Coordinates of C-alpha atoms in Angstrom, one line a residue:
M1 CA -36.7 -147.3 66.7
K2 CA -34.8 -147.5 63.4
A3 CA -31.6 -145.5 63.1
V4 CA -28.7 -145.2 60.7
T5 CA -25.6 -146.5 62.5
W6 CA -21.9 -146.3 61.6
Q7 CA -20.2 -149.7 61.6
G8 CA -16.9 -149.0 59.9
R9 CA -15.4 -147.3 56.9
R10 CA -18.0 -147.1 54.1
D11 CA -20.3 -149.3 56.2
V12 CA -23.6 -147.7 57.5
R13 CA -26.6 -149.8 58.5
V14 CA -30.2 -149.2 59.5
E15 CA -30.7 -150.9 62.8
D16 CA -33.1 -151.2 65.7
V17 CA -31.8 -149.1 68.6
P18 CA -33.4 -148.0 72.0
D19 CA -35.9 -145.2 71.8
P20 CA -34.6 -141.9 73.2
R21 CA -36.1 -140.5 76.4
I22 CA -36.1 -137.4 78.5
E23 CA -32.9 -137.5 80.6
E24 CA -32.5 -133.8 81.7
P25 CA -35.1 -131.1 82.5
T26 CA -34.0 -129.2 79.4
D27 CA -34.5 -132.2 77.0
A28 CA -37.1 -132.7 74.4
V29 CA -37.8 -135.7 72.1
I30 CA -39.0 -135.1 68.6
R31 CA -40.4 -137.5 66.0
I32 CA -38.4 -136.9 62.9
T33 CA -40.2 -136.2 59.6
S34 CA -37.2 -135.2 57.4
T35 CA -33.5 -135.6 57.9
G36 CA -30.6 -134.6 55.6
L37 CA -27.5 -136.3 54.4
C38 CA -24.7 -133.8 54.6
G39 CA -21.3 -133.7 53.0
S40 CA -19.8 -133.7 56.5
D41 CA -21.4 -137.1 57.0
L42 CA -19.2 -138.3 54.2
H43 CA -16.1 -137.4 56.2
L44 CA -17.3 -139.9 58.9
Y45 CA -18.0 -142.4 56.1
E46 CA -14.5 -142.1 54.7
V47 CA -11.9 -139.9 56.5
L48 CA -12.7 -139.4 60.2
T49 CA -13.2 -143.1 61.0
P50 CA -10.6 -143.1 63.7
F51 CA -12.9 -141.0 65.9
M52 CA -16.0 -143.1 65.4
T53 CA -17.3 -146.1 67.4
P54 CA -19.4 -148.9 65.8
G55 CA -23.0 -148.3 66.6
D56 CA -22.8 -144.4 66.5
I57 CA -26.0 -142.9 65.2
L58 CA -25.3 -140.5 62.4
G59 CA -27.0 -137.3 61.1
H60 CA -27.4 -133.7 62.1
E61 CA -30.0 -132.1 59.8
P62 CA -33.4 -132.9 61.2
M63 CA -36.9 -131.5 61.6
G64 CA -40.0 -133.0 63.1
I65 CA -42.8 -132.9 65.7
V66 CA -42.2 -132.5 69.4
E67 CA -43.3 -135.7 71.2
E68 CA -42.1 -135.0 74.8
V69 CA -40.8 -131.9 76.6
G70 CA -38.8 -131.7 79.9
P71 CA -40.0 -129.3 82.6
G72 CA -37.1 -126.9 81.9
V73 CA -38.3 -126.2 78.4
P74 CA -41.0 -123.5 78.7
D75 CA -41.4 -122.4 75.1
L76 CA -42.0 -125.8 73.4
A77 CA -45.2 -127.9 73.5
V78 CA -46.1 -131.4 72.3
G79 CA -47.1 -131.1 68.7
D80 CA -44.9 -128.2 67.8
R81 CA -43.2 -128.4 64.4
V82 CA -39.5 -127.7 64.8
V83 CA -36.1 -127.6 63.0
V84 CA -33.2 -128.7 65.2
P85 CA -29.8 -127.0 64.6
F86 CA -26.8 -129.4 64.2
Q87 CA -25.0 -127.9 67.2
I88 CA -26.1 -128.2 70.8
A89 CA -26.0 -124.9 72.7
C90 CA -27.5 -123.4 75.9
G91 CA -28.3 -119.9 74.7
N92 CA -27.3 -118.4 78.1
C93 CA -23.5 -118.6 78.4
W94 CA -21.1 -115.9 77.5
M95 CA -20.3 -117.5 74.1
C96 CA -23.9 -118.0 73.2
L97 CA -24.8 -114.4 74.2
T98 CA -21.9 -113.2 72.1
G99 CA -23.3 -114.9 69.0
L100 CA -21.0 -117.9 69.1
P101 CA -23.2 -120.9 70.0
T102 CA -20.6 -123.2 68.3
Q103 CA -18.4 -122.4 71.2
C104 CA -21.1 -122.9 73.9
E105 CA -19.5 -123.1 77.3
T106 CA -22.2 -125.4 78.6
T107 CA -21.8 -128.1 76.0
Q108 CA -18.1 -127.7 75.0
V109 CA -16.4 -131.1 74.7
T110 CA -13.5 -129.9 76.9
G111 CA -12.1 -133.4 77.3
E112 CA -11.3 -133.4 73.6
G113 CA -10.4 -129.7 73.5
M114 CA -13.3 -129.0 71.1
G115 CA -16.2 -126.6 70.9
A116 CA -20.0 -127.2 71.3
A117 CA -21.3 -130.7 71.1
L118 CA -22.8 -131.7 67.7
F119 CA -25.4 -134.3 66.8
G120 CA -24.1 -137.5 65.3
Y121 CA -20.5 -136.3 64.9
T122 CA -17.7 -138.4 66.5
R123 CA -16.4 -138.5 70.0
L124 CA -14.6 -135.3 69.3
Y125 CA -17.9 -133.5 69.5
G126 CA -19.5 -135.5 72.3
A127 CA -20.7 -138.7 70.5
V128 CA -24.3 -137.4 70.8
P129 CA -26.7 -139.8 69.0
G130 CA -27.6 -138.3 65.7
A131 CA -30.7 -137.5 63.7
Q132 CA -30.9 -140.0 60.9
A133 CA -33.4 -141.9 63.0
E134 CA -37.1 -142.1 63.7
Y135 CA -36.8 -140.1 67.0
L136 CA -34.2 -137.7 68.5
R137 CA -33.4 -136.6 72.0
V138 CA -32.7 -132.9 71.9
P139 CA -30.5 -131.6 74.8
Q140 CA -30.7 -127.8 75.6
A141 CA -34.2 -127.7 74.0
Q142 CA -34.9 -124.4 75.7
Y143 CA -32.7 -122.8 73.1
G144 CA -32.0 -125.0 70.1
P145 CA -35.2 -125.9 68.3
I146 CA -36.6 -123.4 65.8
K147 CA -40.4 -123.4 65.7
V148 CA -41.8 -123.2 62.2
P149 CA -45.4 -122.9 60.9
E150 CA -47.7 -125.8 59.8
G151 CA -48.6 -126.0 56.1
P152 CA -45.5 -125.6 53.9
P153 CA -43.6 -128.8 53.1
D154 CA -40.6 -129.8 55.2
D155 CA -38.3 -128.8 52.3
R156 CA -39.1 -125.1 53.0
F157 CA -37.6 -125.2 56.5
V158 CA -35.4 -128.3 57.0
Y159 CA -32.2 -126.6 55.7
L160 CA -32.3 -124.2 58.7
S161 CA -30.7 -127.1 60.5
D162 CA -27.4 -126.7 58.7
V163 CA -27.3 -125.8 54.9
L164 CA -28.8 -122.4 55.1
P165 CA -27.0 -121.0 58.2
T166 CA -23.7 -122.6 57.1
A167 CA -24.0 -120.9 53.6
W168 CA -25.2 -117.7 55.1
Q169 CA -22.3 -117.5 57.5
A170 CA -19.9 -118.3 54.7
V171 CA -21.2 -115.3 52.7
E172 CA -21.3 -113.1 55.8
Y173 CA -17.7 -114.0 56.6
A174 CA -16.7 -113.4 53.0
A175 CA -17.7 -109.7 53.5
V176 CA -18.4 -109.1 49.8
P177 CA -18.7 -105.3 49.3
P178 CA -21.9 -104.0 47.7
G179 CA -21.7 -104.7 44.0
G180 CA -18.6 -106.8 44.6
T181 CA -17.4 -110.2 43.2
L182 CA -17.3 -113.6 44.9
A183 CA -15.8 -116.9 43.8
V184 CA -17.2 -120.1 45.3
L185 CA -15.0 -123.2 45.1
G186 CA -17.2 -126.3 45.2
L187 CA -20.9 -126.3 44.2
G188 CA -22.2 -129.0 46.5
P189 CA -25.1 -128.1 48.8
I190 CA -23.2 -125.5 50.8
G191 CA -21.4 -123.9 47.8
D192 CA -24.6 -123.9 45.7
M193 CA -26.6 -122.3 48.5
A194 CA -23.8 -119.8 49.2
C195 CA -24.0 -118.7 45.6
R196 CA -27.8 -118.2 45.9
I197 CA -27.5 -116.2 49.1
A198 CA -24.7 -114.0 47.8
L199 CA -26.7 -113.1 44.7
A200 CA -29.8 -112.4 46.8
R201 CA -27.8 -110.2 49.1
G202 CA -26.4 -108.0 46.3
A203 CA -23.2 -109.5 45.0
E204 CA -22.8 -108.2 41.4
R205 CA -21.1 -111.4 40.1
V206 CA -20.6 -114.9 41.5
F207 CA -18.1 -117.3 39.9
G208 CA -18.7 -121.0 40.7
V209 CA -16.1 -123.7 40.3
D210 CA -16.7 -127.5 40.3
L211 CA -16.0 -130.5 38.2
V212 CA -19.4 -132.3 38.4
P213 CA -21.6 -131.5 35.4
E214 CA -24.9 -131.6 37.3
R215 CA -23.6 -129.2 39.9
L216 CA -22.3 -126.8 37.3
A217 CA -25.6 -126.8 35.3
R218 CA -27.7 -126.3 38.5
A219 CA -25.6 -123.2 39.6
K220 CA -25.6 -121.8 36.1
R221 CA -29.4 -121.9 36.0
R222 CA -29.4 -119.7 39.2
G223 CA -27.3 -116.9 37.5
V224 CA -23.8 -118.1 38.6
Q225 CA -20.9 -117.8 36.1
T226 CA -19.6 -121.3 36.2
Y227 CA -16.1 -122.8 35.5
D228 CA -15.6 -126.5 34.9
L229 CA -12.3 -127.5 36.6
R230 CA -11.8 -130.2 34.1
A231 CA -11.5 -127.7 31.3
F232 CA -8.3 -126.2 32.6
D233 CA -4.8 -127.7 32.4
D234 CA -3.9 -126.5 36.0
E235 CA -4.9 -124.2 38.8
K236 CA -3.1 -121.2 37.3
A237 CA -5.1 -121.4 34.1
L238 CA -8.3 -121.3 36.2
V239 CA -7.1 -118.4 38.3
T240 CA -6.1 -116.5 35.2
A241 CA -9.6 -117.0 33.6
I242 CA -11.4 -115.6 36.6
R243 CA -8.9 -112.8 37.1
D244 CA -9.6 -111.8 33.5
E245 CA -13.2 -111.2 34.5
T246 CA -12.2 -109.0 37.5
N247 CA -9.8 -106.4 35.9
G248 CA -6.9 -108.7 36.5
R249 CA -7.1 -108.5 40.3
G250 CA -9.2 -111.5 41.3
P251 CA -12.5 -111.6 43.1
D252 CA -13.1 -109.6 46.3
A253 CA -13.7 -112.8 48.2
V254 CA -13.5 -116.5 47.8
I255 CA -15.5 -119.2 49.7
D256 CA -13.9 -122.6 50.0
A257 CA -16.9 -124.9 50.2
V258 CA -14.9 -128.0 49.5
G259 CA -12.7 -128.8 52.5
T260 CA -10.5 -131.7 53.1
E261 CA -11.7 -134.0 50.3
A262 CA -10.6 -131.6 47.6
H263 CA -9.5 -132.9 44.2
G264 CA -5.7 -133.4 44.0
S265 CA -2.9 -134.3 46.4
A266 CA -2.6 -138.1 46.0
A267 CA -0.1 -138.2 48.9
A268 CA -2.6 -136.6 51.3
K269 CA -5.3 -138.9 50.1
L270 CA -3.1 -141.9 50.7
A271 CA -2.3 -140.6 54.3
Q272 CA -6.1 -140.2 55.0
T273 CA -6.9 -143.7 53.7
A274 CA -4.1 -145.3 55.6
S275 CA -5.1 -143.7 58.9
A276 CA -8.7 -144.9 58.4
L277 CA -7.5 -148.5 57.9
L278 CA -5.3 -148.7 61.0
P279 CA -6.5 -150.3 64.2
R280 CA -8.6 -147.8 66.3
K281 CA -6.2 -147.7 69.2
I282 CA -3.5 -146.5 66.9
S283 CA -5.4 -144.5 64.3
G284 CA -7.2 -142.2 66.8
P285 CA -4.1 -140.7 68.5
L286 CA -2.2 -140.7 65.2
A287 CA -5.0 -138.8 63.4
E288 CA -5.3 -136.2 66.2
R289 CA -1.6 -135.3 66.1
F290 CA -0.5 -135.9 62.5
S291 CA -3.6 -135.8 60.3
V292 CA -3.2 -134.3 56.9
D293 CA -5.8 -132.6 54.7
R294 CA -6.0 -132.4 50.9
L295 CA -5.6 -128.6 50.5
A296 CA -6.0 -128.1 46.8
A297 CA -9.1 -126.0 47.2
L298 CA -7.6 -123.8 49.9
H299 CA -4.4 -123.2 48.0
T300 CA -6.5 -122.2 44.9
A301 CA -8.5 -119.8 47.1
I302 CA -5.3 -118.2 48.3
E303 CA -4.0 -117.8 44.8
L304 CA -7.3 -116.6 43.4
V305 CA -8.5 -113.9 45.8
R306 CA -7.5 -110.3 45.2
R307 CA -4.9 -108.6 47.4
G308 CA -6.6 -107.4 50.5
G309 CA -9.5 -109.7 49.9
T310 CA -11.2 -112.3 52.1
I311 CA -11.3 -116.1 52.2
S312 CA -14.2 -117.7 54.0
L313 CA -13.8 -121.4 54.8
S314 CA -17.0 -123.4 55.1
G315 CA -15.5 -126.7 54.0
V316 CA -14.4 -128.9 56.9
Y317 CA -10.7 -129.3 57.5
G318 CA -9.3 -131.6 60.2
G319 CA -5.6 -131.7 59.7
M320 CA -3.0 -130.9 62.4
A321 CA 0.1 -131.1 60.1
D322 CA -1.0 -129.1 57.1
P323 CA 1.5 -126.9 55.3
M324 CA 0.1 -123.4 54.9
P325 CA 1.6 -120.8 52.6
M326 CA 1.9 -118.2 55.3
L327 CA 4.2 -115.9 53.3
T328 CA 1.6 -115.6 50.6
L329 CA -1.2 -115.0 53.1
F330 CA 0.8 -112.3 54.8
D331 CA 2.1 -110.7 51.6
K332 CA -1.4 -110.5 50.0
Q333 CA -2.9 -109.2 53.2
I334 CA -5.6 -111.8 53.1
Q335 CA -8.3 -112.0 55.7
L336 CA -9.2 -115.6 56.6
R337 CA -12.4 -116.4 58.4
M338 CA -13.8 -119.9 59.3
G339 CA -15.7 -122.0 61.7
Q340 CA -18.8 -124.1 62.3
A341 CA -21.9 -122.1 61.5
N342 CA -23.5 -120.3 64.5
V343 CA -27.0 -121.5 63.5
R344 CA -29.2 -119.5 65.9
R345 CA -27.2 -116.3 65.2
W346 CA -28.4 -116.3 61.6
T347 CA -31.8 -117.9 61.5
D348 CA -33.9 -114.8 62.1
E349 CA -32.2 -113.2 59.2
I350 CA -32.7 -116.2 56.9
I351 CA -36.4 -116.9 57.6
P352 CA -37.7 -113.9 55.7
Y353 CA -36.3 -115.6 52.5
L354 CA -38.4 -118.7 53.1
T355 CA -41.7 -117.2 52.0
D356 CA -44.0 -118.4 49.3
E357 CA -41.8 -116.7 46.7
D358 CA -39.0 -119.1 47.7
A359 CA -36.2 -116.7 46.8
L360 CA -33.5 -119.3 47.5
G361 CA -35.1 -122.2 45.8
V362 CA -35.3 -124.4 48.9
E363 CA -38.4 -126.4 47.8
D364 CA -36.6 -128.0 44.9
F365 CA -33.1 -127.9 46.4
A366 CA -33.1 -131.7 47.2
T367 CA -32.2 -133.9 44.2
H368 CA -33.3 -137.1 46.0
R369 CA -35.8 -138.0 48.6
L370 CA -35.5 -141.5 50.0
P371 CA -36.9 -143.6 52.9
L372 CA -34.6 -143.9 55.9
A373 CA -34.3 -147.6 55.1
D374 CA -32.4 -146.8 52.0
A375 CA -29.6 -144.9 53.9
P376 CA -26.8 -147.3 52.9
H377 CA -27.6 -146.7 49.2
A378 CA -28.0 -143.0 49.8
Y379 CA -24.5 -142.8 51.3
E380 CA -22.9 -144.7 48.5
M381 CA -24.7 -142.7 45.9
F382 CA -23.7 -139.4 47.5
Q383 CA -20.1 -140.5 48.0
H384 CA -19.8 -141.4 44.3
K385 CA -21.9 -138.6 43.0
Q386 CA -24.1 -141.0 41.2
D387 CA -27.5 -140.2 39.5
G388 CA -26.9 -136.5 39.9
A389 CA -27.1 -136.7 43.7
I390 CA -26.4 -133.2 45.1
K391 CA -28.7 -133.1 48.2
I392 CA -30.5 -136.1 49.7
L393 CA -33.3 -135.9 52.2
M394 CA -34.5 -139.0 54.0
R395 CA -37.9 -139.6 55.6
P396 CA -38.3 -142.2 58.4

């Protein structure tokens, strides 16, 4: 089959790889009909290269048709149309039953000290072959796949794999009070969708911050009060502008949907780049112990949120040597919540929004739809934010 493979920093290729097969009774194999390119994939493309191995298959946002089913998967049948969550979880352990499938005790990558295995996401999360491919082996298929109806286009459901539950959890963790205010830093796919969900769930006002014109215009059309980061001299000017809209206090909650590749911190960017260029035997252990994030967005969130408010992190951070302003966090009595999205915990709440009315605008959420063969171009375009690329779907 054809699959998108990682070969090095900023080097992905579409190659022939062996077809997946049933290996365990709880496996299924699906033929992929749509697969997303995620902002987290760009971390592998650029920042997290010390944890990758040439030939790794990328991707974690798939949906498709069931082709084979193991004997331990009673509720799936060949021909079922399914969305596959990005995390691999059993559904039966204590963590899963507590609503934390990201911490699944069956698939935890204990050798790396990490949580549940993920599709297509470095050795830290199990080095499981990913979903930017023609076919995908799905472990723990008795729990993970979400059956969806025939008829509507893939775009109606494919975001249940990651974008929708990640944005939903970001809003849930933000705990915006009824009629409250929310600021979202970063209007990429997750930040954009978090704005839509917050408004649909009753937030009175949502402030969106970015520096990409297409992202700002798109969010503004959905009722978000947008702020172009380039229009402000510094972070304090931005914070003051939003505080002035919230009685001088700041918003009730802030979602950081940017993560480690935030604008700013040239020194941290240099450290990230240098780590990625070192030989693998050196860069891996070095990155695990001394990796540094670019924390501009998180520091802005801490400054911006009102006293007693909540910060919800959905952007990916990976640093182990990050300076955190603990005095400010403590003094402002800020609640901080974060983590990979617990996909199956939220999907039943999200699906009612995916009706013909399309309340969240999923059917036109993708800005680009490309064949899988164009994956190298898709990564480059997404990385450089070319041609208004905000969300890319690929079709094998």
